[in-house]
mmCIF file of C-alpha atoms in Angstrom:
data_model
loop_
_atom_site.group_PDB
_atom_site.id
_atom_site.type_symbol
_atom_site.label_atom_id
_atom_site.label_comp_id
_atom_site.label_asym_id
_atom_site.label_seq_id
_atom_site.Cartn_x
_atom_site.Cartn_y
_atom_site.Cartn_z
ATOM 1 C CA GLY U 1 103.162 115.421 73.423
ATOM 2 C CA ALA U 2 105.358 117.689 75.476
ATOM 3 C CA VAL U 3 108.397 116.102 77.060
ATOM 4 C CA VAL U 4 109.846 116.829 80.462
ATOM 5 C CA SER U 5 113.084 115.269 81.599
ATOM 6 C CA GLN U 6 114.501 114.890 85.064
ATOM 7 C CA HIS U 7 118.023 114.158 86.165
ATOM 8 C CA PRO U 8 119.195 112.130 87.921
ATOM 9 C CA SER U 9 116.628 109.353 87.866
ATOM 10 C CA ARG U 10 118.001 107.839 91.021
ATOM 11 C CA VAL U 11 120.422 109.086 93.657
ATOM 12 C CA ILE U 12 121.810 107.607 96.850
ATOM 13 C CA CYS U 13 123.594 109.922 99.216
ATOM 14 C CA LYS U 14 124.888 110.097 102.741
ATOM 15 C CA SER U 15 123.040 111.942 105.452
ATOM 16 C CA GLY U 16 124.099 115.596 105.625
ATOM 17 C CA THR U 17 124.958 116.007 101.964
ATOM 18 C CA SER U 18 123.057 118.101 99.426
ATOM 19 C CA VAL U 19 121.449 116.760 96.299
ATOM 20 C CA LYS U 20 120.430 118.707 93.204
ATOM 21 C CA ILE U 21 117.663 117.514 90.893
ATOM 22 C CA GLU U 22 117.164 119.070 87.473
ATOM 23 C CA CYS U 23 113.895 119.371 85.606
ATOM 24 C CA ARG U 24 113.877 120.367 81.953
ATOM 25 C CA SER U 25 111.110 120.984 79.448
ATOM 26 C CA LEU U 26 112.605 119.688 76.235
ATOM 27 C CA ASP U 27 110.314 120.944 73.515
ATOM 28 C CA PHE U 28 108.431 123.837 75.030
ATOM 29 C CA GLN U 29 109.001 126.792 77.282
ATOM 30 C CA ALA U 30 107.557 126.584 80.751
ATOM 31 C CA THR U 31 107.026 129.755 82.721
ATOM 32 C CA THR U 32 105.804 127.666 85.609
ATOM 33 C CA MET U 33 107.148 124.404 86.912
ATOM 34 C CA PHE U 34 106.006 122.412 89.914
ATOM 35 C CA TRP U 35 107.795 120.126 92.332
ATOM 36 C CA TYR U 36 105.977 117.223 93.929
ATOM 37 C CA ARG U 37 106.863 114.564 96.383
ATOM 38 C CA GLN U 38 105.260 111.157 96.321
ATOM 39 C CA PHE U 39 105.318 108.529 99.029
ATOM 40 C CA PRO U 40 104.706 104.871 98.202
ATOM 41 C CA LYS U 41 101.131 104.159 97.165
ATOM 42 C CA GLN U 42 100.120 107.755 97.758
ATOM 43 C CA SER U 43 99.202 110.616 95.507
ATOM 44 C CA LEU U 44 101.373 113.557 94.624
ATOM 45 C CA MET U 45 102.034 116.186 97.251
ATOM 46 C CA LEU U 46 102.764 119.621 95.854
ATOM 47 C CA MET U 47 105.874 121.077 97.442
ATOM 48 C CA ALA U 48 106.325 124.305 95.575
ATOM 49 C CA THR U 49 105.498 126.266 92.467
ATOM 50 C CA SER U 50 108.470 127.595 90.567
ATOM 51 C CA ASN U 51 108.143 130.634 88.327
ATOM 52 C CA GLU U 52 110.888 131.647 85.939
ATOM 53 C CA GLY U 53 112.808 134.634 87.200
ATOM 54 C CA SER U 54 111.119 134.889 90.572
ATOM 55 C CA LYS U 55 111.107 133.170 93.943
ATOM 56 C CA ALA U 56 109.304 129.896 94.319
ATOM 57 C CA THR U 57 106.050 129.669 96.217
ATOM 58 C CA TYR U 58 106.173 126.943 98.828
ATOM 59 C CA GLU U 59 103.255 124.989 100.188
ATOM 60 C CA GLN U 60 102.521 125.070 103.863
ATOM 61 C CA GLY U 61 104.788 122.793 105.830
ATOM 62 C CA VAL U 62 107.558 122.694 103.223
ATOM 63 C CA GLU U 63 110.837 124.162 104.447
ATOM 64 C CA LYS U 64 112.109 126.576 101.832
ATOM 65 C CA ASP U 65 115.588 126.625 103.334
ATOM 66 C CA LYS U 66 115.802 122.876 103.015
ATOM 67 C CA PHE U 67 114.294 122.520 99.559
ATOM 68 C CA LEU U 68 115.913 125.210 97.446
ATOM 69 C CA ILE U 69 114.285 125.860 94.112
ATOM 70 C CA ASN U 70 115.767 127.815 91.252
ATOM 71 C CA HIS U 71 114.023 128.492 87.955
ATOM 72 C CA ALA U 72 116.707 130.282 86.004
ATOM 73 C CA SER U 73 115.349 129.774 82.513
ATOM 74 C CA LEU U 74 112.127 128.901 80.722
ATOM 75 C CA THR U 75 113.254 125.311 80.304
ATOM 76 C CA LEU U 76 115.073 124.508 83.543
ATOM 77 C CA SER U 77 114.147 124.346 87.199
ATOM 78 C CA THR U 78 116.283 122.784 89.915
ATOM 79 C CA LEU U 79 115.433 121.432 93.342
ATOM 80 C CA THR U 80 118.252 121.142 95.840
ATOM 81 C CA VAL U 81 117.674 119.081 98.952
ATOM 82 C CA THR U 82 120.109 120.556 101.445
ATOM 83 C CA SER U 83 121.586 118.600 104.350
ATOM 84 C CA ALA U 84 119.539 115.583 103.391
ATOM 85 C CA HIS U 85 118.316 113.196 106.067
ATOM 86 C CA PRO U 86 116.831 109.707 105.775
ATOM 87 C CA GLU U 87 113.318 111.105 106.152
ATOM 88 C CA ASP U 88 113.888 113.053 102.931
ATOM 89 C CA SER U 89 114.076 109.772 101.041
ATOM 90 C CA SER U 90 111.226 109.842 98.575
ATOM 91 C CA PHE U 91 110.203 110.049 94.951
ATOM 92 C CA TYR U 92 110.463 113.616 93.674
ATOM 93 C CA ILE U 93 108.601 114.542 90.510
ATOM 94 C CA CYS U 94 108.601 117.796 88.606
ATOM 95 C CA SER U 95 106.075 119.020 86.096
ATOM 96 C CA ALA U 96 106.001 121.854 83.626
ATOM 97 C CA GLU U 97 102.954 123.815 82.664
ATOM 98 C CA GLN U 98 102.289 124.223 78.997
ATOM 99 C CA GLY U 99 100.217 127.293 78.350
ATOM 100 C CA SER U 100 99.430 129.925 80.918
ATOM 101 C CA GLY U 101 95.813 129.192 81.662
ATOM 102 C CA GLY U 102 96.090 126.254 84.023
ATOM 103 C CA GLU U 103 95.523 123.926 81.123
ATOM 104 C CA THR U 104 97.757 121.044 81.847
ATOM 105 C CA GLN U 105 101.017 119.870 83.275
ATOM 106 C CA TYR U 106 103.488 117.429 81.845
ATOM 107 C CA PHE U 107 105.445 115.383 84.323
ATOM 108 C CA GLY U 108 109.025 114.303 84.398
ATOM 109 C CA PRO U 109 109.917 110.664 85.038
ATOM 110 C CA GLY U 110 110.761 111.336 88.671
ATOM 111 C CA THR U 111 113.875 111.082 90.812
ATOM 112 C CA ARG U 112 114.163 108.502 93.507
ATOM 113 C CA LEU U 113 116.226 109.799 96.410
ATOM 114 C CA LEU U 114 117.592 107.505 99.077
ATOM 115 C CA VAL U 115 119.439 109.085 101.964
ATOM 116 C CA LEU U 116 121.504 106.692 104.025
ATOM 117 C CA GLN Q 1 86.517 117.647 102.952
ATOM 118 C CA LYS Q 2 89.166 116.992 100.342
ATOM 119 C CA GLU Q 3 89.039 119.000 97.141
ATOM 120 C CA VAL Q 4 89.105 115.813 95.064
ATOM 121 C CA GLU Q 5 87.908 112.379 96.082
ATOM 122 C CA GLN Q 6 88.954 109.209 94.296
ATOM 123 C CA ASP Q 7 88.454 105.612 95.313
ATOM 124 C CA PRO Q 8 91.945 104.157 95.739
ATOM 125 C CA GLY Q 9 90.848 100.640 94.834
ATOM 126 C CA PRO Q 10 92.569 98.356 94.139
ATOM 127 C CA LEU Q 11 90.504 97.451 91.124
ATOM 128 C CA SER Q 12 91.056 94.138 89.386
ATOM 129 C CA VAL Q 13 89.371 93.231 86.086
ATOM 130 C CA PRO Q 14 89.770 90.529 83.435
ATOM 131 C CA GLU Q 15 91.333 91.410 80.118
ATOM 132 C CA GLY Q 16 88.801 92.854 77.690
ATOM 133 C CA ALA Q 17 86.562 94.322 80.391
ATOM 134 C CA ILE Q 18 85.335 97.893 80.408
ATOM 135 C CA VAL Q 19 86.862 99.848 83.266
ATOM 136 C CA SER Q 20 85.212 102.832 84.882
ATOM 137 C CA LEU Q 21 87.272 105.171 87.048
ATOM 138 C CA ASN Q 22 85.711 108.117 88.829
ATOM 139 C CA CYS Q 23 86.455 111.231 90.808
ATOM 140 C CA THR Q 24 84.242 113.706 92.572
ATOM 141 C CA TYR Q 25 85.171 117.207 93.547
ATOM 142 C CA SER Q 26 83.871 120.065 95.632
ATOM 143 C CA ASN Q 27 85.159 123.223 93.936
ATOM 144 C CA SER Q 28 82.714 124.355 91.259
ATOM 145 C CA ALA Q 29 85.399 126.648 89.823
ATOM 146 C CA PHE Q 30 87.404 123.761 88.405
ATOM 147 C CA GLN Q 31 87.475 124.029 84.624
ATOM 148 C CA TYR Q 32 90.318 121.786 83.518
ATOM 149 C CA PHE Q 33 90.113 118.064 84.120
ATOM 150 C CA MET Q 34 92.901 115.610 83.499
ATOM 151 C CA TRP Q 35 93.551 111.919 83.817
ATOM 152 C CA TYR Q 36 97.068 110.656 84.324
ATOM 153 C CA ARG Q 37 98.397 107.123 84.218
ATOM 154 C CA GLN Q 38 101.305 106.268 86.459
ATOM 155 C CA TYR Q 39 103.252 103.042 86.226
ATOM 156 C CA SER Q 40 105.147 101.883 89.255
ATOM 157 C CA ARG Q 41 108.238 104.005 89.939
ATOM 158 C CA LYS Q 42 107.515 106.316 87.000
ATOM 159 C CA GLY Q 43 106.204 109.846 86.634
ATOM 160 C CA PRO Q 44 102.543 110.404 85.714
ATOM 161 C CA GLU Q 45 101.735 110.382 82.015
ATOM 162 C CA LEU Q 46 98.941 112.571 80.683
ATOM 163 C CA LEU Q 47 96.166 110.449 79.204
ATOM 164 C CA MET Q 48 93.229 112.766 78.725
ATOM 165 C CA TYR Q 49 92.591 116.452 79.090
ATOM 166 C CA THR Q 50 89.124 117.995 79.064
ATOM 167 C CA TYR Q 51 88.017 121.564 79.389
ATOM 168 C CA SER Q 52 84.658 122.177 81.076
ATOM 169 C CA SER Q 53 81.860 119.650 80.609
ATOM 170 C CA GLY Q 54 81.375 116.994 78.006
ATOM 171 C CA ASN Q 55 82.962 113.867 76.632
ATOM 172 C CA LYS Q 56 86.276 113.263 74.952
ATOM 173 C CA GLU Q 57 87.359 110.086 73.269
ATOM 174 C CA ASP Q 58 90.852 108.931 72.359
ATOM 175 C CA GLY Q 59 91.186 105.373 71.184
ATOM 176 C CA ARG Q 60 90.072 103.043 73.955
ATOM 177 C CA PHE Q 61 89.806 105.885 76.449
ATOM 178 C CA THR Q 62 86.810 108.135 77.053
ATOM 179 C CA ALA Q 63 86.748 110.962 79.555
ATOM 180 C CA GLN Q 64 83.484 112.415 80.801
ATOM 181 C CA VAL Q 65 82.918 115.538 82.834
ATOM 182 C CA ASP Q 66 79.630 116.361 84.529
ATOM 183 C CA LYS Q 67 80.090 119.741 86.144
ATOM 184 C CA SER Q 68 76.536 119.858 87.477
ATOM 185 C CA SER Q 69 77.265 116.759 89.554
ATOM 186 C CA LYS Q 70 80.931 117.601 90.101
ATOM 187 C CA TYR Q 71 81.837 114.186 88.794
ATOM 188 C CA ILE Q 72 84.362 113.010 86.243
ATOM 189 C CA SER Q 73 84.947 109.582 84.770
ATOM 190 C CA LEU Q 74 87.470 107.730 82.690
ATOM 191 C CA PHE Q 75 86.347 104.679 80.751
ATOM 192 C CA ILE Q 76 88.770 102.165 79.326
ATOM 193 C CA ARG Q 77 87.357 99.807 76.723
ATOM 194 C CA ASP Q 78 88.846 96.434 75.867
ATOM 195 C CA SER Q 79 91.231 96.699 78.794
ATOM 196 C CA GLN Q 80 94.689 95.213 78.364
ATOM 197 C CA PRO Q 81 97.263 93.964 80.880
ATOM 198 C CA SER Q 82 99.405 96.937 79.846
ATOM 199 C CA ASP Q 83 96.695 99.202 81.263
ATOM 200 C CA SER Q 84 97.631 97.973 84.743
ATOM 201 C CA ALA Q 85 98.742 101.118 86.536
ATOM 202 C CA THR Q 86 97.574 103.770 88.935
ATOM 203 C CA TYR Q 87 95.205 106.328 87.441
ATOM 204 C CA LEU Q 88 95.155 109.805 88.888
ATOM 205 C CA CYS Q 89 92.534 112.427 88.220
ATOM 206 C CA ALA Q 90 93.548 116.047 88.447
ATOM 207 C CA MET Q 91 91.775 119.346 88.049
ATOM 208 C CA SER Q 92 92.503 123.017 88.152
ATOM 209 C CA ALA Q 93 91.000 126.441 87.809
ATOM 210 C CA VAL Q 94 92.408 129.797 86.860
ATOM 211 C CA ASN Q 95 91.221 131.369 90.093
ATOM 212 C CA THR Q 96 93.148 128.851 92.188
ATOM 213 C CA GLY Q 97 96.440 129.976 90.687
ATOM 214 C CA ASN Q 98 96.451 127.106 88.245
ATOM 215 C CA GLN Q 99 97.322 124.741 91.057
ATOM 216 C CA PHE Q 100 96.483 121.148 90.297
ATOM 217 C CA TYR Q 101 94.388 119.175 92.723
ATOM 218 C CA PHE Q 102 94.933 115.447 92.499
ATOM 219 C CA GLY Q 103 92.885 112.483 93.517
ATOM 220 C CA THR Q 104 94.675 109.827 95.520
ATOM 221 C CA GLY Q 105 94.824 107.553 92.489
ATOM 222 C CA THR Q 106 93.104 104.254 91.686
ATOM 223 C CA SER Q 107 95.250 101.167 91.329
ATOM 224 C CA LEU Q 108 94.096 99.032 88.384
ATOM 225 C CA THR Q 109 95.171 95.502 87.532
ATOM 226 C CA VAL Q 110 94.032 93.890 84.298
ATOM 227 C CA ILE Q 111 94.331 90.131 84.525
ATOM 228 C CA PRO Q 112 95.243 88.265 81.320
#
């Protein structure tokens, strides 16, 4: 199956700093990648849809100036949490779409962010 | 009304039991139906993918889609302790911009 990697897997940072999370599709090209946030014992909450070469589409309630998304190539999307605060602590998961017809998404292993 | 409804459980079964997990949905345009398994502190792993109605079998797993009832199921035969995880259903349609709609997930524990 298709493989998606995420780096780092875990990060601890001080309040006010910025954190960058990378999402890579290792064995396929992904025109579209997605960023999700997951709280404990809850389902995935879509934050934004990232399309290669264009601006990301953010879901309602997600601050685009705080969660910067860049999709510079067909295999890499990055999420930068700017000026992180403790309430940003969460599990962030990316996924990459294989195919262009809404067929399926393959998820990365997730990044656990803890802001102190 | 949520797009996708899934009983969160928790569901606890003895090893070897048949497990039935279900989701209902409201959008008749959904065409792609997926089941993901998520272990604690890990990303979701694709288990089954079905297009439109019908059944699909892969080893101990069987996915069923009934579009007329807007109902999908995942059956796990001969359940194993390693099947203990949260199972998420997801669905999408081309006319919704390929956005995935997830159920809340069902927590399953298989007791040895």
